[in-house]
mmCIF file of C-alpha atoms in Angstrom:
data_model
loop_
_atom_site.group_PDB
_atom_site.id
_atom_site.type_symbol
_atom_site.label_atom_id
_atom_site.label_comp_id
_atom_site.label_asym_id
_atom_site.label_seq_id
_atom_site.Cartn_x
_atom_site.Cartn_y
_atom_site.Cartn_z
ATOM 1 C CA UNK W 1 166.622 150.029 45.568
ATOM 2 C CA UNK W 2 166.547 148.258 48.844
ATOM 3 C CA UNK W 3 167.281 144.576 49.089
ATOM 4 C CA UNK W 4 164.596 142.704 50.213
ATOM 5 C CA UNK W 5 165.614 139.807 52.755
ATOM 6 C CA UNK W 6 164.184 136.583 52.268
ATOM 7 C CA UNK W 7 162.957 134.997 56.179
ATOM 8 C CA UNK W 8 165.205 131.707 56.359
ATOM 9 C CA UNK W 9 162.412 129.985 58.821
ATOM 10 C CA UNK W 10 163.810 127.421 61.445
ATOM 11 C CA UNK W 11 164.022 123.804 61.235
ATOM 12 C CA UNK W 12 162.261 121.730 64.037
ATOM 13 C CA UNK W 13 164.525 118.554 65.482
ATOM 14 C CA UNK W 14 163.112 115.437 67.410
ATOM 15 C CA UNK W 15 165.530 113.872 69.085
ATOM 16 C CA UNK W 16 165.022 110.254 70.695
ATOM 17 C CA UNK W 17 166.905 109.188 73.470
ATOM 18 C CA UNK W 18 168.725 106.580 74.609
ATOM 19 C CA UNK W 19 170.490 105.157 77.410
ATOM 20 C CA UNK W 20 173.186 104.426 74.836
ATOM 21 C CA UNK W 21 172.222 106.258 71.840
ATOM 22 C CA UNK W 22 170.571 109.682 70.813
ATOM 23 C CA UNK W 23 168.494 109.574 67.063
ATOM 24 C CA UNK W 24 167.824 112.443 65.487
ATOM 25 C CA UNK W 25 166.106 114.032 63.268
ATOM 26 C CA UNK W 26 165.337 117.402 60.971
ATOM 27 C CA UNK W 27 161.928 117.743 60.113
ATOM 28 C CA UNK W 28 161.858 120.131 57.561
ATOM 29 C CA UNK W 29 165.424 118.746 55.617
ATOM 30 C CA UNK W 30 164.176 115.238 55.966
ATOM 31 C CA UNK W 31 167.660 114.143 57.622
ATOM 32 C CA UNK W 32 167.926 111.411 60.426
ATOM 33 C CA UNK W 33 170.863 110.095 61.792
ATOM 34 C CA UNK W 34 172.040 108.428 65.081
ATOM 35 C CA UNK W 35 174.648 109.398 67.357
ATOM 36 C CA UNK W 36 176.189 107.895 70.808
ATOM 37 C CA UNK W 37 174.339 109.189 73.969
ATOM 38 C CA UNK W 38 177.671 110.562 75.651
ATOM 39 C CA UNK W 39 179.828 113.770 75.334
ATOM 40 C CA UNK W 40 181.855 113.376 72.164
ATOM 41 C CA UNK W 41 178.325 112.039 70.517
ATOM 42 C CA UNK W 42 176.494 115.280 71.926
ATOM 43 C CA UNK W 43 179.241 117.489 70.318
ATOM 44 C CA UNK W 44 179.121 116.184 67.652
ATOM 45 C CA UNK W 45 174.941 116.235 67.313
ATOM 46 C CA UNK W 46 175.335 119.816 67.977
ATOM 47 C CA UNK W 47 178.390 120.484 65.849
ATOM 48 C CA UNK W 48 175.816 119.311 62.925
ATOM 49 C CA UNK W 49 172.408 120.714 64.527
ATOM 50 C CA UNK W 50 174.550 124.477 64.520
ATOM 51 C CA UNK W 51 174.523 124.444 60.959
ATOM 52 C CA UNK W 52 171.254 125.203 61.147
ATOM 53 C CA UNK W 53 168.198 127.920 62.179
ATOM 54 C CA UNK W 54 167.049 125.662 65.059
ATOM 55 C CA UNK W 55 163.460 126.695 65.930
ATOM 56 C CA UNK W 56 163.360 124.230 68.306
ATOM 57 C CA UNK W 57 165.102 121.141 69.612
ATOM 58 C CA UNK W 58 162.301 118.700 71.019
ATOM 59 C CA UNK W 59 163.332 115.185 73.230
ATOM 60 C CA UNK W 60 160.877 113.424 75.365
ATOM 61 C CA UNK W 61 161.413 113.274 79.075
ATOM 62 C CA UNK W 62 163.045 110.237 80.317
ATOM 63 C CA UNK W 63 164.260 110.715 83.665
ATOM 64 C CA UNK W 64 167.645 111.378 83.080
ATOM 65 C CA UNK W 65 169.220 110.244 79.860
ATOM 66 C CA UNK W 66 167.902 113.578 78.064
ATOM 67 C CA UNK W 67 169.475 115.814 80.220
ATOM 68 C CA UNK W 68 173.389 115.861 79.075
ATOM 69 C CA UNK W 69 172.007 116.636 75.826
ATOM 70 C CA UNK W 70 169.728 119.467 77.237
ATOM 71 C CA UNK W 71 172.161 121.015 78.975
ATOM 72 C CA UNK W 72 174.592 121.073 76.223
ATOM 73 C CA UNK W 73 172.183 122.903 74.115
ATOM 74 C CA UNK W 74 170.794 124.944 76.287
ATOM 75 C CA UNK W 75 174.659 126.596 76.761
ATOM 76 C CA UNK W 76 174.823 126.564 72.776
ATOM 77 C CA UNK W 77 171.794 128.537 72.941
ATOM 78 C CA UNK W 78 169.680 126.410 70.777
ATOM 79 C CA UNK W 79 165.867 126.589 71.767
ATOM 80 C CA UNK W 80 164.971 123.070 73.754
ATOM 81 C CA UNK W 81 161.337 121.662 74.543
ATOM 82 C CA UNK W 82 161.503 118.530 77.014
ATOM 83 C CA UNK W 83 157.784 117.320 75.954
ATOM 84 C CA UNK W 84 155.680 114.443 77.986
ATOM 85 C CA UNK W 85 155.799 111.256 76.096
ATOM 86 C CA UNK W 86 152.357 110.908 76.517
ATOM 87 C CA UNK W 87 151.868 113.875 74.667
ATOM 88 C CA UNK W 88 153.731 112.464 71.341
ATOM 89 C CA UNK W 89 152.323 109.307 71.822
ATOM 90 C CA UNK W 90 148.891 110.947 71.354
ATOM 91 C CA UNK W 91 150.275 112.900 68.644
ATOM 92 C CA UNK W 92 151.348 109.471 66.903
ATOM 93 C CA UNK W 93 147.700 108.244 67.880
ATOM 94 C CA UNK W 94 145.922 111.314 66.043
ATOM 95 C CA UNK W 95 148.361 111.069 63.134
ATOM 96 C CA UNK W 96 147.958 107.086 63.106
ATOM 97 C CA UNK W 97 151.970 107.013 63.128
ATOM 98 C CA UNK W 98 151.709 103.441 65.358
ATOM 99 C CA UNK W 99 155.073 102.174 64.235
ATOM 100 C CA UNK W 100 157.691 102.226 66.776
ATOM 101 C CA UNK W 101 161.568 102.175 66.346
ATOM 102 C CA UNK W 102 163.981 104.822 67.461
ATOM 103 C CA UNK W 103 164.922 106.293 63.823
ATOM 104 C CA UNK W 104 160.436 106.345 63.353
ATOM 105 C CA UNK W 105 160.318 107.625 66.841
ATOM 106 C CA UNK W 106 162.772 110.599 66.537
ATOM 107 C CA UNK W 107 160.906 111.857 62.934
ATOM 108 C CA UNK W 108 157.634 111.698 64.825
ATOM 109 C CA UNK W 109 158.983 113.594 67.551
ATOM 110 C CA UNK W 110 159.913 116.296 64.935
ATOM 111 C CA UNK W 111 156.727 116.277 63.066
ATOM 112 C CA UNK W 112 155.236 117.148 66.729
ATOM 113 C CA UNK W 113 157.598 119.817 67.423
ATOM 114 C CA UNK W 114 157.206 121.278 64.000
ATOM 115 C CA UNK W 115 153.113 120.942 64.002
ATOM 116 C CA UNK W 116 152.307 121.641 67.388
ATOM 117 C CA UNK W 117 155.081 123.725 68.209
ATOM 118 C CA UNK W 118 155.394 123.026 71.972
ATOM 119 C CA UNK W 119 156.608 126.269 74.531
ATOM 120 C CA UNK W 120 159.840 126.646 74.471
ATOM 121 C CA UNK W 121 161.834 125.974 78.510
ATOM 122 C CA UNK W 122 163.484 128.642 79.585
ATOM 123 C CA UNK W 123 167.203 127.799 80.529
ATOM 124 C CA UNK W 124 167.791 126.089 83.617
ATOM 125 C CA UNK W 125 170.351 127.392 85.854
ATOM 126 C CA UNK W 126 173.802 125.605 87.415
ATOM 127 C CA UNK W 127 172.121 125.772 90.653
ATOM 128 C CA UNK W 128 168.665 124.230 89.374
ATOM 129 C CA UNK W 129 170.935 121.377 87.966
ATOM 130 C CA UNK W 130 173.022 121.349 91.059
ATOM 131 C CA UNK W 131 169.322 121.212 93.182
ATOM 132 C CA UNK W 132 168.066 118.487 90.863
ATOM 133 C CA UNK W 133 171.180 116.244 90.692
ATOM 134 C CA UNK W 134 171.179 116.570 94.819
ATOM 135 C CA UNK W 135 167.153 115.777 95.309
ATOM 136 C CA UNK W 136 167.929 112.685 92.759
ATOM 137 C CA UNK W 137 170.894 111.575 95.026
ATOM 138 C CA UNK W 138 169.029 111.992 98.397
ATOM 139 C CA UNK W 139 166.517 109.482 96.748
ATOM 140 C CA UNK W 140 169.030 107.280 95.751
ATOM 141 C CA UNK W 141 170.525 106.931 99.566
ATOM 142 C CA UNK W 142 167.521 106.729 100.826
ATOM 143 C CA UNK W 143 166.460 103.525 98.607
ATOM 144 C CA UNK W 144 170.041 102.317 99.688
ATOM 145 C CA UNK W 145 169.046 102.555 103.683
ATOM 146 C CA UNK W 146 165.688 100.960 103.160
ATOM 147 C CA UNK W 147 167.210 98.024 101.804
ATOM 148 C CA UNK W 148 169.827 97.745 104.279
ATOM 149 C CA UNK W 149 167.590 97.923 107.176
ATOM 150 C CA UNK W 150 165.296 95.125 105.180
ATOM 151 C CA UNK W 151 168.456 93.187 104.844
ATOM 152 C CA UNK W 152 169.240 93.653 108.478
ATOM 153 C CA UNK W 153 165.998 92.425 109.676
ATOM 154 C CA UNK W 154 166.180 89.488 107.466
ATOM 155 C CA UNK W 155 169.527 88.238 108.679
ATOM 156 C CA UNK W 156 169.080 89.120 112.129
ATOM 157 C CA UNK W 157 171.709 91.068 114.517
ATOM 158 C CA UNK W 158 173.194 88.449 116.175
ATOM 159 C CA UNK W 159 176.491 88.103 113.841
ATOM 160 C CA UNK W 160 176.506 91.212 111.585
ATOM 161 C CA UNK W 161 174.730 93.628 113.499
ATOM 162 C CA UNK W 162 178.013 95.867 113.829
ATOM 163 C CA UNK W 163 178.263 95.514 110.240
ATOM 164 C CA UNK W 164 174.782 96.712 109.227
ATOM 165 C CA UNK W 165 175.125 99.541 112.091
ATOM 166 C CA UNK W 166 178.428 101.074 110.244
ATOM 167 C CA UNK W 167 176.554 100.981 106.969
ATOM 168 C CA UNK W 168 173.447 102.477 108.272
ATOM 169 C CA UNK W 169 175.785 105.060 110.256
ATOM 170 C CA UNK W 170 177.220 105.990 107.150
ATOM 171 C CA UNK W 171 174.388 106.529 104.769
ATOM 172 C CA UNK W 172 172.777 108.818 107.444
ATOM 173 C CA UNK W 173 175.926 110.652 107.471
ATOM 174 C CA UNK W 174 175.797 110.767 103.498
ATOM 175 C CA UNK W 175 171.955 111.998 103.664
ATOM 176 C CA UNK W 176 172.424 114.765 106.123
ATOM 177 C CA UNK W 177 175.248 116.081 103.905
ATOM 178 C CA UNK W 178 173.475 116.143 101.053
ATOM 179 C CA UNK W 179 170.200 117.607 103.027
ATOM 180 C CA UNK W 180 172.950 120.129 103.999
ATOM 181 C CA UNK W 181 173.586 120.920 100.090
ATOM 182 C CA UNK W 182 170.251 121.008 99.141
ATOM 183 C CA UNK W 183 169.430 123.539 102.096
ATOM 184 C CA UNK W 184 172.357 125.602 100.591
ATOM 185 C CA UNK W 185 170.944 125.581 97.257
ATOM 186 C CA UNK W 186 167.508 126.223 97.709
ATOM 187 C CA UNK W 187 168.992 129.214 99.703
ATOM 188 C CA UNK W 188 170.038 130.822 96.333
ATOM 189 C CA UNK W 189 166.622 130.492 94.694
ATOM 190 C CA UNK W 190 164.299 132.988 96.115
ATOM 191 C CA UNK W 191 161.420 130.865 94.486
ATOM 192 C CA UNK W 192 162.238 127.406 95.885
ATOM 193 C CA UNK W 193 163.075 129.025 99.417
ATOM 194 C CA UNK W 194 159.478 130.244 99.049
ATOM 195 C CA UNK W 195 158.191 127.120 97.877
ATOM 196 C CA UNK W 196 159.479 125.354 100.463
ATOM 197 C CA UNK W 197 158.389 128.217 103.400
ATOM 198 C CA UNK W 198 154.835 126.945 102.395
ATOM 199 C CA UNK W 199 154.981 123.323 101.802
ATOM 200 C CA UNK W 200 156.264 123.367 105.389
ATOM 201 C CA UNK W 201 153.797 124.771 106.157
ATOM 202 C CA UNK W 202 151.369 121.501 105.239
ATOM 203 C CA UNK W 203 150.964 119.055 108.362
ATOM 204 C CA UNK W 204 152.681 115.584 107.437
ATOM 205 C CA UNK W 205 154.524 117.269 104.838
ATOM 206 C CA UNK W 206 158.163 116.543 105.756
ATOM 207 C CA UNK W 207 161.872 117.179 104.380
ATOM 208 C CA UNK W 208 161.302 114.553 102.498
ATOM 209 C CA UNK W 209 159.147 115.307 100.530
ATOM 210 C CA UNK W 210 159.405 118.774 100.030
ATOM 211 C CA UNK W 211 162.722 117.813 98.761
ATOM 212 C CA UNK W 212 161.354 115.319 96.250
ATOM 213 C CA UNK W 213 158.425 117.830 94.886
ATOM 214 C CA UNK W 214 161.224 120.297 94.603
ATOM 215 C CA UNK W 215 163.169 118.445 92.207
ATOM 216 C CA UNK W 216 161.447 116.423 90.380
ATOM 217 C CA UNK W 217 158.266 119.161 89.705
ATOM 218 C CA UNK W 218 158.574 122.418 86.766
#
């Protein structure tokens, strides 16, 4: 007589993060705990999560702080959903879950992964990273040159022009290096190089901000 196999179904995590810290929690086991928001805290957190059927591992998007822990999954091969905070704070709303700390936050995160059961992203790719990290540092250099040129007009050219000038010089040397990168990625993905074909397409629609829709847009 055959052996009939029980179906083992998957636990659901929530996972709220950090700058500093990363709590989590197991819907379906009732287990929370907290770990540190950097690489020996991820390994552990997935050292732990691997002992289980992960259906899926949900975090809200922050910005950045999420992604370490993303990526690390996604290589473990453990199903990740970056949801909207908007969207679990109107899950909180409809469940009237109003309380807020990060242990409270992380199980309602998993009680929204585990009732609504949000799509599952696809893996993103080294060069997808690579294109994001660059788009993020572009906007970073270019917040930097804004500033300096406000600084220069505030204290005038007459004593530290030359200074200002090799500061400028340099950050547009930094920014045309990474355009250069970014170019060189977006080369690689058929989609983006498409993407970007049209947006160029748009009148007033610059490098810029193609680069900016590019990486910060699914």
């Amino acid at each position: 007589m055959a052996t009939i196999q029980k179906r083992v179904p998957g636990v659901n995590i929530g996972v709220n993060v950090g700058k500093y810290t990363l709590d989590i929690h197991i819907y379906e086991r009732g287990v929370y705990w907290q770990v540190d928001n950097s690489t020996e805290g991820i390994r552990a957190a997935l050292n732990r999560i691997g002992r289980y059927k992960v259906s899926r591992l949900v975090v809200e998007a922050t910005g950045r702080y999420e992604f370490d822990l993303v990526y690390a999954a996604y290589d473990r091969g453990i199903p990740v959903v970056i949801a909207k905070p908007s969207a679990v704070r109107q899950f909180a709303r409809d469940t009237e879950q109003l309380a807020k700390t990060d242990k409270i936050d992380a199980r309602v995160i998993a009680e929204y992964a585990a009732t609504v059961k949000p799509r599952i992203r696809s893996k993103i790719s080294e060069n997808i990273r690579n294109l994001k990290d660059l788009s993020v540092r572009r906007r970073q250099l270019m917040e930097m040159r804004t500033k300096e040129l406000n600084r220069q007009g505030i204290m005038g050219m007459r004593r530290l022009g030359a200074s200002y000038r090799r500061h400028l010089k340099q950050l547009d040397k930094e920014i045309t290096w990474v355009d250069q990168q970014i170019d060189k990625a977006i080369d690689k993905e058929s989609e983006w190089a498409d993407r970007k074909e049209v947006l160029s397409t748009v009148p007033g629609v610059g490098n810029v901000l193609i680069y900016t829709l590019l990486g910060d847009l699914p």
